Coordinates of C-alpha atoms and ligand atoms in Angstrom, one line a residue:
M1 CA -14.7 22.2 5.1
S2 CA -13.5 23.0 8.6
E3 CA -11.2 26.1 8.6
Q4 CA -9.2 24.7 11.5
F5 CA -7.8 21.7 9.6
D6 CA -6.2 21.0 6.2
T7 CA -8.7 18.3 5.5
D8 CA -12.0 17.1 7.0
V9 CA -11.2 13.3 6.6
L10 CA -7.8 11.7 6.3
V11 CA -8.0 8.1 5.1
V12 CA -4.8 6.1 5.6
G13 CA -4.6 3.2 3.1
G14 CA -6.1 3.0 -0.4
G15 CA -7.4 -0.6 -0.4
P16 CA -11.0 -1.6 -0.8
A17 CA -11.9 -0.4 2.7
G18 CA -10.0 2.9 2.4
Y19 CA -10.8 4.1 -1.1
V20 CA -14.5 3.2 -0.6
A21 CA -14.6 5.2 2.7
A22 CA -12.9 8.1 0.9
I23 CA -15.3 8.2 -2.0
R24 CA -18.4 7.9 0.2
A25 CA -17.2 10.7 2.5
A26 CA -16.5 12.9 -0.5
Q27 CA -20.0 12.1 -1.9
Y28 CA -21.3 13.5 1.4
D29 CA -19.5 16.8 0.6
L30 CA -16.6 16.3 3.0
D31 CA -13.1 17.3 2.0
V32 CA -11.1 14.1 1.9
T33 CA -7.4 13.2 1.6
L34 CA -6.4 9.6 0.9
V35 CA -2.8 8.6 1.6
E36 CA -1.4 5.4 0.1
M37 CA 2.2 4.3 0.4
D38 CA 2.1 1.7 -2.3
A39 CA -0.6 1.2 -5.0
L40 CA -4.2 2.2 -5.0
G41 CA -6.5 -0.8 -4.6
G42 CA -4.4 -2.3 -1.8
T43 CA -3.8 -6.0 -1.3
C44 CA -7.1 -6.9 -2.9
L45 CA -6.4 -5.3 -6.3
N46 CA -2.6 -5.6 -6.5
R47 CA -1.7 -8.9 -4.9
G48 CA -4.9 -10.6 -3.7
C49 CA -8.5 -11.0 -4.9
I50 CA -8.1 -9.7 -8.5
P51 CA -4.8 -11.2 -9.6
S52 CA -5.6 -14.6 -8.0
K53 CA -9.0 -14.7 -9.6
A54 CA -7.6 -13.7 -13.0
L55 CA -5.0 -16.5 -12.9
I56 CA -7.6 -19.0 -11.6
S57 CA -9.9 -18.1 -14.6
A58 CA -7.0 -18.6 -17.0
A59 CA -6.0 -21.9 -15.5
N60 CA -9.6 -23.1 -15.7
V61 CA -9.7 -22.3 -19.4
A62 CA -6.5 -24.4 -19.9
H63 CA -7.8 -27.2 -17.6
N64 CA -11.3 -27.4 -19.3
A65 CA -9.7 -27.5 -22.8
R66 CA -7.6 -30.4 -21.7
T67 CA -10.3 -32.4 -20.0
W68 CA -13.5 -32.0 -22.0
S69 CA -13.2 -34.6 -24.6
E70 CA -16.6 -35.9 -23.5
M71 CA -18.0 -32.6 -25.0
G72 CA -16.2 -33.3 -28.3
I73 CA -13.3 -31.1 -27.6
T74 CA -9.8 -32.3 -27.7
A75 CA -7.0 -29.8 -27.7
E76 CA -3.2 -29.6 -27.3
V77 CA -2.9 -26.9 -24.7
D78 CA 0.3 -24.8 -24.4
V79 CA 0.5 -22.6 -21.3
D80 CA 2.7 -19.5 -21.7
F81 CA 2.8 -18.5 -18.0
Q82 CA 4.6 -15.2 -18.7
Q83 CA 1.8 -14.2 -21.1
M84 CA -0.8 -15.3 -18.5
V85 CA 0.9 -13.1 -15.9
E86 CA 1.1 -10.2 -18.3
W87 CA -2.6 -10.5 -19.0
K88 CA -3.3 -10.6 -15.3
D89 CA -1.1 -7.5 -14.8
D90 CA -3.1 -5.7 -17.5
V91 CA -6.3 -6.4 -15.7
V92 CA -4.7 -5.1 -12.5
G93 CA -3.3 -2.0 -14.2
N94 CA -6.7 -1.2 -15.7
M95 CA -8.4 -1.4 -12.4
N96 CA -5.6 0.7 -10.7
R97 CA -6.3 3.5 -13.2
S98 CA -10.1 3.2 -12.7
V99 CA -9.7 3.5 -8.9
E100 CA -7.5 6.6 -9.4
K101 CA -10.0 8.1 -11.8
L102 CA -13.0 7.4 -9.5
C103 CA -11.2 9.0 -6.5
K104 CA -10.3 12.1 -8.6
A105 CA -13.8 12.4 -10.1
N106 CA -15.2 12.4 -6.6
R107 CA -12.7 15.1 -5.6
V108 CA -10.7 12.9 -3.2
S109 CA -7.2 14.4 -2.9
L110 CA -4.6 11.6 -3.4
V111 CA -1.3 11.7 -1.6
D112 CA 1.4 9.2 -2.4
G113 CA 3.4 8.3 0.7
R114 CA 3.4 6.7 4.2
A115 CA 1.3 8.4 6.9
T116 CA 2.6 8.4 10.4
F117 CA 0.7 10.2 13.2
E118 CA 2.4 13.0 15.1
D119 CA -0.5 13.9 17.4
E120 CA -4.3 13.5 17.5
H121 CA -5.0 15.8 14.6
T122 CA -1.7 15.8 12.7
V123 CA -0.1 13.3 10.3
R124 CA 3.3 13.3 8.6
V125 CA 3.4 11.8 5.1
E126 CA 6.8 10.6 4.0
R127 CA 6.6 10.7 0.2
S128 CA 8.3 8.3 -2.1
D129 CA 10.4 11.2 -3.5
D130 CA 11.9 11.5 0.1
N131 CA 10.0 14.7 0.8
S132 CA 7.6 14.8 3.6
E133 CA 4.5 16.9 4.4
R134 CA 2.4 17.6 7.4
L135 CA -1.4 17.5 7.2
T136 CA -3.9 18.3 9.9
F137 CA -7.3 16.5 9.9
E138 CA -10.6 16.6 11.7
Y139 CA -11.4 12.9 11.4
A140 CA -9.1 9.9 10.4
V141 CA -10.0 6.6 8.9
L142 CA -7.4 3.8 9.4
A143 CA -7.5 1.3 6.5
T144 CA -4.0 -0.1 6.5
G145 CA -5.0 -3.7 5.9
S146 CA -3.0 -6.8 6.6
R147 CA 0.1 -8.7 5.6
P148 CA 0.9 -12.5 5.5
I149 CA 2.0 -14.1 8.7
E150 CA 5.7 -15.2 8.5
L151 CA 6.5 -18.6 10.1
P152 CA 9.8 -18.8 11.9
G153 CA 12.3 -20.5 9.6
F154 CA 10.1 -19.7 6.6
E155 CA 11.1 -16.0 6.3
F156 CA 9.8 -14.6 3.0
H157 CA 13.2 -13.1 2.0
R158 CA 14.7 -16.6 1.8
S159 CA 15.2 -18.0 -1.6
G160 CA 12.5 -20.6 -2.5
V161 CA 10.1 -19.3 0.3
H162 CA 7.1 -17.5 -1.2
D163 CA 4.0 -15.6 -0.1
A164 CA 0.9 -15.4 -2.3
K165 CA 2.1 -12.1 -3.8
E166 CA 5.3 -13.7 -5.1
A167 CA 3.4 -16.8 -6.3
L168 CA 1.1 -14.7 -8.4
Q169 CA 4.1 -13.1 -10.0
F170 CA 6.4 -16.2 -10.6
D171 CA 8.8 -15.6 -13.5
E172 CA 8.3 -19.2 -14.6
L173 CA 6.2 -22.0 -13.3
P174 CA 8.0 -24.2 -10.8
D175 CA 7.8 -28.0 -11.4
S176 CA 6.8 -28.6 -7.8
L177 CA 5.6 -26.6 -4.7
V178 CA 5.0 -27.5 -1.1
V179 CA 2.0 -25.4 0.1
V180 CA 1.9 -24.7 3.9
G181 CA -1.7 -24.0 5.0
A182 CA -4.8 -25.4 3.4
G183 CA -7.0 -22.4 4.0
Y184 CA -8.3 -19.9 1.4
I185 CA -5.0 -19.0 -0.2
G186 CA -3.4 -22.5 0.1
I187 CA -6.3 -24.3 -1.7
E188 CA -7.2 -21.6 -4.2
L189 CA -3.6 -21.4 -5.4
S190 CA -2.9 -25.1 -5.1
M191 CA -5.7 -25.8 -7.5
L192 CA -4.6 -23.0 -9.8
F193 CA -1.1 -24.3 -10.0
A194 CA -2.1 -28.0 -10.2
K195 CA -4.2 -27.1 -13.3
L196 CA -1.1 -25.6 -14.9
G197 CA 0.8 -28.8 -14.3
V198 CA 2.7 -28.0 -11.1
D199 CA 3.2 -30.9 -8.7
I200 CA 1.6 -29.8 -5.4
T201 CA 2.1 -31.1 -1.8
V202 CA -0.1 -29.5 0.8
V203 CA 0.8 -29.5 4.5
E204 CA -2.0 -28.5 7.0
A205 CA -1.9 -28.4 10.8
L206 CA -5.6 -29.3 11.2
D207 CA -7.3 -32.4 10.0
S208 CA -8.9 -31.1 6.8
M209 CA -8.6 -28.5 4.1
M210 CA -10.6 -25.3 4.4
P211 CA -11.3 -26.0 8.1
A212 CA -13.4 -22.8 8.4
F213 CA -16.1 -24.3 6.2
P214 CA -18.6 -27.1 7.0
S215 CA -17.1 -30.5 6.1
D216 CA -19.9 -31.5 3.6
L217 CA -19.2 -28.3 1.6
V218 CA -15.5 -29.1 1.6
A219 CA -15.8 -32.8 0.5
P220 CA -16.4 -32.1 -3.2
V221 CA -13.4 -29.7 -3.2
S222 CA -11.2 -32.3 -1.5
S223 CA -12.2 -35.0 -4.1
A224 CA -11.4 -32.5 -6.9
A225 CA -8.1 -31.7 -5.4
S226 CA -7.2 -35.4 -5.3
A227 CA -8.3 -35.8 -8.9
L228 CA -5.9 -32.9 -9.8
G229 CA -3.1 -34.9 -8.2
I230 CA -2.7 -32.6 -5.2
E231 CA -1.2 -34.5 -2.3
T232 CA -2.6 -33.4 1.1
N233 CA -1.0 -34.1 4.5
Y234 CA -3.2 -33.2 7.5
G235 CA -2.3 -32.9 11.2
E236 CA 1.2 -31.7 10.3
L237 CA 2.9 -28.5 11.4
A238 CA 5.5 -26.9 9.1
A239 CA 8.5 -26.9 11.4
E240 CA 11.7 -26.2 9.3
C241 CA 12.7 -25.2 5.8
R242 CA 16.2 -26.1 4.4
S243 CA 17.6 -24.9 1.1
T244 CA 18.6 -27.8 -1.2
D245 CA 20.2 -28.0 -4.7
R246 CA 16.8 -28.5 -6.1
G247 CA 15.0 -25.8 -4.0
V248 CA 13.7 -26.5 -0.5
S249 CA 13.1 -29.3 1.9
V250 CA 10.2 -28.7 4.2
S251 CA 10.1 -30.6 7.5
T252 CA 6.9 -31.1 9.3
E253 CA 5.9 -32.4 12.7
D254 CA 2.9 -34.6 13.3
A255 CA 0.5 -32.5 15.5
E256 CA 0.0 -35.5 17.8
S257 CA 3.0 -37.8 17.7
G258 CA 5.6 -35.3 16.9
E259 CA 6.9 -37.6 14.2
R260 CA 8.9 -35.7 11.5
R261 CA 8.5 -35.9 7.7
A262 CA 10.2 -34.0 4.9
Y263 CA 8.9 -32.9 1.5
E264 CA 11.2 -31.7 -1.3
A265 CA 10.2 -29.2 -3.9
D266 CA 11.4 -26.3 -6.1
G267 CA 9.8 -23.9 -3.6
V268 CA 7.4 -23.5 -0.7
L269 CA 4.3 -21.2 -0.6
V270 CA 3.4 -20.2 2.9
A271 CA -0.2 -19.3 3.5
V272 CA -0.9 -19.6 7.2
G273 CA -3.1 -16.5 7.7
R274 CA -2.7 -12.8 7.7
T275 CA -2.0 -10.2 10.4
P276 CA -3.2 -6.6 10.7
V277 CA -0.8 -3.8 9.7
T278 CA -0.6 -1.2 12.5
E279 CA 3.1 -0.6 12.9
T280 CA 3.3 1.8 9.9
M281 CA 1.4 4.6 11.7
D282 CA 2.8 5.2 15.2
L283 CA -0.7 4.8 16.6
Y284 CA 0.4 5.4 20.2
R285 CA 0.7 9.1 19.3
I286 CA -3.0 9.3 19.0
G287 CA -3.6 7.2 22.1
L288 CA -4.6 4.0 20.3
E289 CA -3.4 0.5 21.0
P290 CA -4.1 -2.6 19.0
N291 CA -5.7 -5.5 20.9
E292 CA -3.9 -8.8 21.7
D293 CA -4.6 -10.1 18.2
G294 CA -3.1 -6.9 16.7
F295 CA -6.5 -5.4 15.4
V296 CA -7.7 -1.9 16.1
P297 CA -10.9 -2.4 18.1
T298 CA -14.0 -0.5 17.0
D299 CA -17.8 -0.2 17.6
R300 CA -20.3 -1.2 14.9
Y301 CA -19.8 2.1 13.0
G302 CA -16.0 1.7 12.9
R303 CA -15.3 4.2 15.7
T304 CA -12.2 3.5 17.8
D305 CA -11.6 4.4 21.4
V306 CA -10.5 7.8 20.1
D307 CA -13.7 9.5 19.1
H308 CA -12.6 11.1 15.8
V309 CA -10.6 8.1 14.6
F310 CA -12.2 5.2 12.7
A311 CA -10.8 1.9 11.6
V312 CA -12.1 -0.2 8.7
G313 CA -11.2 -3.3 6.8
D314 CA -8.6 -6.0 7.7
V315 CA -7.0 -3.8 10.3
A316 CA -10.3 -3.6 12.2
G317 CA -10.7 -7.4 12.6
E318 CA -12.4 -10.5 11.1
P319 CA -13.7 -11.2 8.6
M320 CA -10.7 -10.2 6.6
L321 CA -12.6 -10.0 3.3
A322 CA -12.6 -7.2 0.7
H323 CA -16.4 -6.7 0.5
A324 CA -16.7 -6.6 4.4
G325 CA -14.0 -3.9 4.4
S326 CA -15.8 -1.9 1.7
K327 CA -19.0 -1.9 3.7
E328 CA -17.2 -0.9 6.9
G329 CA -15.6 2.0 4.9
E330 CA -19.1 3.1 3.7
I331 CA -20.5 2.9 7.2
A332 CA -17.6 4.9 8.8
A333 CA -17.9 7.6 6.2
T334 CA -21.7 7.8 6.7
E335 CA -21.2 8.1 10.4
I336 CA -18.5 10.9 10.0
A337 CA -20.9 12.8 7.7
G338 CA -23.6 12.5 10.3
R339 CA -26.0 10.7 8.0
D340 CA -28.2 7.8 8.9
P341 CA -26.2 4.6 8.8
P342 CA -27.5 1.8 6.5
S343 CA -30.0 -0.4 8.3
G344 CA -29.8 -4.2 8.5
D345 CA -27.9 -6.9 10.3
R346 CA -25.2 -7.0 7.6
A347 CA -25.0 -10.6 6.4
V348 CA -21.4 -11.1 5.1
P349 CA -21.0 -13.8 2.5
A350 CA -17.7 -15.7 2.2
V351 CA -16.5 -17.4 -1.0
A352 CA -13.7 -19.7 -1.8
F353 CA -12.7 -19.7 -5.4
T354 CA -11.9 -23.4 -5.5
S355 CA -13.2 -26.0 -7.9
P356 CA -16.0 -26.4 -7.2
Q357 CA -16.5 -23.0 -5.5
I358 CA -17.8 -22.8 -1.9
A359 CA -20.0 -20.0 -0.7
T360 CA -21.7 -19.4 2.7
V361 CA -23.7 -16.7 4.4
G362 CA -25.4 -16.4 7.7
M363 CA -26.0 -19.5 9.9
T364 CA -25.3 -23.1 9.3
E365 CA -27.9 -25.6 10.6
A366 CA -25.8 -26.3 13.7
E367 CA -25.4 -22.6 14.5
A368 CA -29.1 -22.0 14.0
E369 CA -30.0 -24.8 16.4
E370 CA -28.2 -23.0 19.2
T371 CA -30.6 -20.0 19.0
E372 CA -33.8 -21.2 17.3
H373 CA -36.6 -23.4 18.5
T374 CA -37.0 -25.3 15.3
V375 CA -34.7 -25.2 12.4
S376 CA -35.5 -26.6 8.9
T377 CA -33.4 -27.0 5.8
G378 CA -34.1 -27.2 2.1
E379 CA -31.6 -28.7 -0.3
F380 CA -31.1 -29.1 -4.0
P381 CA -28.3 -31.1 -5.6
M382 CA -26.5 -29.6 -8.6
R383 CA -26.8 -32.9 -10.5
A384 CA -30.6 -32.2 -10.7
S385 CA -30.1 -28.8 -12.2
G386 CA -30.6 -28.7 -16.0
R387 CA -28.1 -25.8 -16.3
A388 CA -25.4 -27.5 -14.3
L389 CA -25.8 -30.5 -16.6
T390 CA -25.4 -28.3 -19.7
T391 CA -22.1 -26.9 -18.3
G392 CA -20.6 -30.2 -17.3
H393 CA -20.2 -29.1 -13.7
T394 CA -22.6 -31.1 -11.6
D395 CA -20.8 -31.6 -8.2
G396 CA -22.4 -29.9 -5.2
F397 CA -25.6 -28.6 -3.7
V398 CA -27.5 -25.6 -2.4
R399 CA -28.8 -25.6 1.2
L400 CA -31.0 -23.1 2.9
V401 CA -31.4 -22.9 6.7
S402 CA -34.6 -21.4 8.0
S403 CA -36.3 -20.7 11.3
D404 CA -39.7 -22.2 12.3
D405 CA -41.5 -19.3 10.6
G406 CA -39.6 -20.0 7.4
V407 CA -37.3 -17.0 7.6
V408 CA -34.0 -17.7 5.8
L409 CA -31.2 -17.6 8.4
G410 CA -28.3 -18.8 6.2
G411 CA -27.3 -20.7 3.2
Q412 CA -24.4 -22.8 2.0
I413 CA -23.5 -23.6 -1.6
V414 CA -20.8 -25.8 -3.1
G415 CA -20.9 -26.0 -6.9
P416 CA -20.5 -24.0 -10.1
E417 CA -20.8 -20.2 -9.8
A418 CA -21.5 -20.5 -6.0
S419 CA -19.7 -17.1 -5.8
E420 CA -22.5 -15.5 -7.9
L421 CA -25.4 -17.5 -6.5
I422 CA -24.7 -16.6 -2.9
S423 CA -25.9 -13.1 -3.4
E424 CA -29.6 -14.1 -3.7
I425 CA -29.3 -15.9 -0.3
T426 CA -27.5 -13.0 1.2
L427 CA -30.4 -10.7 0.1
A428 CA -32.8 -13.1 1.7
V429 CA -30.9 -13.2 5.0
E430 CA -30.3 -9.5 5.1
K431 CA -33.9 -8.6 4.3
G432 CA -35.6 -11.4 6.4
L433 CA -37.2 -13.1 3.4
S434 CA -38.8 -16.5 3.9
T435 CA -38.3 -19.7 1.9
E436 CA -41.9 -19.4 0.7
E437 CA -41.0 -15.9 -0.8
L438 CA -37.9 -17.2 -2.5
A439 CA -39.8 -20.2 -4.0
E440 CA -42.5 -17.9 -5.3
V441 CA -40.1 -15.8 -7.4
I442 CA -39.8 -16.8 -11.1
H443 CA -36.2 -17.7 -11.8
P444 CA -35.1 -17.9 -15.4
H445 CA -34.6 -21.3 -17.0
P446 CA -32.2 -22.9 -17.5
T447 CA -30.0 -21.2 -14.9
L448 CA -28.2 -22.3 -11.8
S449 CA -30.3 -19.9 -9.8
E450 CA -33.2 -22.3 -10.1
A451 CA -31.3 -24.5 -7.6
I452 CA -32.0 -21.8 -5.0
Q453 CA -35.7 -21.6 -5.9
E454 CA -35.9 -25.4 -5.6
S455 CA -34.1 -25.6 -2.3
A456 CA -36.5 -23.0 -1.0
A457 CA -39.4 -25.1 -2.3
N458 CA -37.8 -28.3 -0.9
D459 CA -37.9 -26.6 2.6
Q460 CA -41.7 -26.7 2.2
A461 CA -41.7 -30.2 0.7
L462 CA -42.7 -28.6 -2.7
A463 CA -39.7 -29.0 -4.9
I464 CA -40.5 -30.2 -8.4
H465 CA -37.1 -31.5 -9.6
T466 CA -35.9 -33.4 -6.6
L467 CA -37.7 -35.7 -4.2
N468 CA -38.9 -34.0 -1.0
R469 CA -38.1 -35.3 2.4
Ligands
FAD1 P1 -5.6 -3.6 2.0 O1 -6.2 -4.1 0.8 O2 -4.5 -4.5 2.6 O3 -5.0 -2.1 1.8 C1 -4.3 -1.5 2.8 C2 -3.5 -0.4 2.1 O4 -2.9 0.4 3.2 C3 -2.3 -1.0 1.4 O5 -2.3 -0.5 0.0 C4 -1.1 -0.4 2.1 O6 0.0 0.0 1.2 C5 -1.6 0.9 2.7 N1 -0.9 1.3 3.9 C6 -0.6 0.6 5.1 N2 0.0 1.4 6.0 C7 0.0 2.7 5.4 C8 0.5 4.0 5.9 N3 1.0 4.1 7.1 N4 0.3 5.0 5.0 C9 -0.2 4.9 3.8 N5 -0.7 3.7 3.3 C10 -0.6 2.6 4.1 N6 -10.9 -11.1 -0.1 C11 -12.1 -11.3 -0.7 O7 -13.1 -10.8 -0.2 N7 -12.2 -12.1 -1.8 C12 -11.1 -12.7 -2.4 O8 -11.3 -13.4 -3.4 C13 -9.8 -12.5 -1.8 N8 -8.7 -13.1 -2.3 C14 -7.5 -12.9 -1.7 C15 -6.4 -13.5 -2.3 C16 -5.1 -13.3 -1.8 C17 -4.0 -14.0 -2.4 C18 -5.0 -12.4 -0.6 C19 -3.6 -12.1 -0.1 C20 -6.1 -11.8 -0.1 C21 -7.4 -12.0 -0.6 N9 -8.5 -11.5 -0.1 C22 -9.8 -11.7 -0.6 C23 -8.5 -10.6 1.1 C24 -8.5 -9.1 0.7 O9 -7.4 -8.9 -0.2 C25 -8.5 -8.2 1.9 O10 -9.5 -8.6 2.8 C26 -8.6 -6.7 1.5 O11 -7.6 -6.3 0.6 C27 -8.6 -5.8 2.8 O12 -8.8 -4.5 2.4 P2 -8.2 -3.3 3.2 O13 -8.6 -2.1 2.5 O14 -8.6 -3.5 4.6 O15 -6.6 -3.5 3.2
NAD2 P1 -6.4 -19.1 6.4 O1 -6.7 -18.7 7.7 O2 -7.6 -19.2 5.4 O3 -5.7 -20.5 6.3 C1 -4.5 -20.7 7.0 C2 -4.3 -22.2 7.2 O4 -3.0 -22.5 7.7 C3 -5.2 -22.8 8.3 O5 -6.0 -23.9 7.8 C4 -4.2 -23.2 9.5 O6 -4.7 -24.3 10.2 C5 -3.0 -23.5 8.7 N1 -1.7 -23.4 9.4 C6 -1.4 -22.4 10.3 N2 -0.1 -22.6 10.8 C7 0.4 -23.7 10.2 C8 1.6 -24.5 10.2 N3 2.6 -24.1 11.0 N4 1.7 -25.6 9.5 C9 0.7 -26.0 8.7 N5 -0.5 -25.4 8.6 C10 -0.7 -24.2 9.3 O7 -5.3 -18.1 5.8 P2 -4.8 -17.8 4.3 O8 -5.1 -18.9 3.4 O9 -3.4 -17.3 4.5 O10 -5.6 -16.5 3.9 C11 -5.6 -15.3 4.7 C12 -6.9 -14.6 4.7 O11 -7.0 -13.9 3.4 C13 -8.1 -15.4 4.8 O12 -8.4 -15.7 6.1 C14 -9.2 -14.5 4.2 O13 -9.6 -13.6 5.1 C15 -8.4 -13.8 3.1 N6 -8.6 -14.5 1.7 C16 -9.8 -14.6 1.3 C17 -10.1 -15.2 0.0 C18 -11.5 -15.3 -0.5 O14 -12.3 -14.6 0.0 N7 -11.7 -16.1 -1.5 C19 -9.0 -15.8 -0.7 C20 -7.7 -15.7 -0.1 C21 -7.5 -15.0 1.1

């Protein structure tokens, strides 16, 4: 450890980007201090990925039990939402303790408080017990994450107006909800609550749900949402929210005509994106300024314009995904330790935990056509997968996009367990494998992973269980 400073590496923020950076730096024998002002695990563990996926799993159990009479199962399902939330809180609590143990076992010093910079090598930590301490550091890693965007007129402190964190913590299930924004959070949570019997009305500014994903991947999700009774209203901007006896009245404006409509419900969930958190740190004192989108700009190793300061995770830019942040944390720590950074182009998968799930990595066919001479695709429909048939989930398909020499450039999946299946395609993209190599590998039967093998074979007109084009 440097004699000149209290700690070699100061990490600000204990989310999946920050705690991973801290542990990796400590594994490389650096003295590390991690400052967290709320709960270890950040948004992801406490109010994001983990609690939402826990409740989605629970809602799926209830929904399947209600709807699978075809399999010979009929059940009266009672949902005790409080118990469901308690179970979810236990999952979160367990993981909080694990993160703390892992940090301590790796000799990361944990400090509970808010870190504000005083100068380029000094931070003041205001602790929750009202005491504060000063720490000097050689390197800093900013990992302060993001928070939900607040729409004017839909301030989160208002009664009946909720962000995702509150929705994952409802005391009781509302009868009805207006959901503003049909992106990741809007659709994952709309489907979750619809499966628990909540009447959902979605309002989205653009002309489809999940607009960031290709439309043929979204189509099965859109049909499933209609089947759940979710009402979707596209091309409408949320404009105003009034409190009513019942709860709220949300007025929208048609994006083209300006025509106004109103939707009444017990409450409104606003999920219109997230914005980076930088204002907690007094960044100007270390000579850093966020860019026009509010992110802290970095190079590919996470280094900011100030040489000894790194930024990782949501605060450093898109994609705002937990696994992307964790990898950025590892890379920054490796760079600080002076070790060789991991090689590769870093394919970043994206997954929507909808029903069915959507997962993508690398290029779509249209994106590949912009850079490649010839692009080919191989596809396999889930309804032709023996395993999909045995689970009762047959909507969707796997698609592989490859270059003229067969190297896999990307993949898209919509269907059961897409979130798990995408890792094989991610490996192929990251390591430059070809469809021929994927098709050669023996995949266990009966599994959904055979759909990847078959789409690779389909790319070479050699699929067995679907007709080749
Ligand atoms: P965060 O997790 O936000 O952590 C930042 C931490 O910094 C916070 O704990 C905060 O308290 C702390 N902090 C801030 N300022 C200071 C300061 N000055 N001093 C000390 N501490 C400070 N991503 C996925 O990949 N998969 C999913 O399924 C998924 N689901 C999501 C569901 C929801 C409902 C939400 C809201 C998000 C979801 N995300 C998901 C996104 C994911 O949560 C974020 O990408 C991820 O948490 C970002 O990690 P981070 O470490 O950069 O920041
Ligand atoms: P999002 O960017 O996914 O979706 C926001 C949606 O709101 C967009 O479709 C946008 O057109 C719409 N919108 C914006 N302003 C509007 C208005 N005034 N009226 C109507 N619609 C409006 O954002 P999100 O759902 O809030 O999620 C935030 C981020 O969190 C995501 O981008 C993602 O990075 C992360 N996240 C990831 C996952 C996952 O990986 N499964 C899950 C949840 C969240």
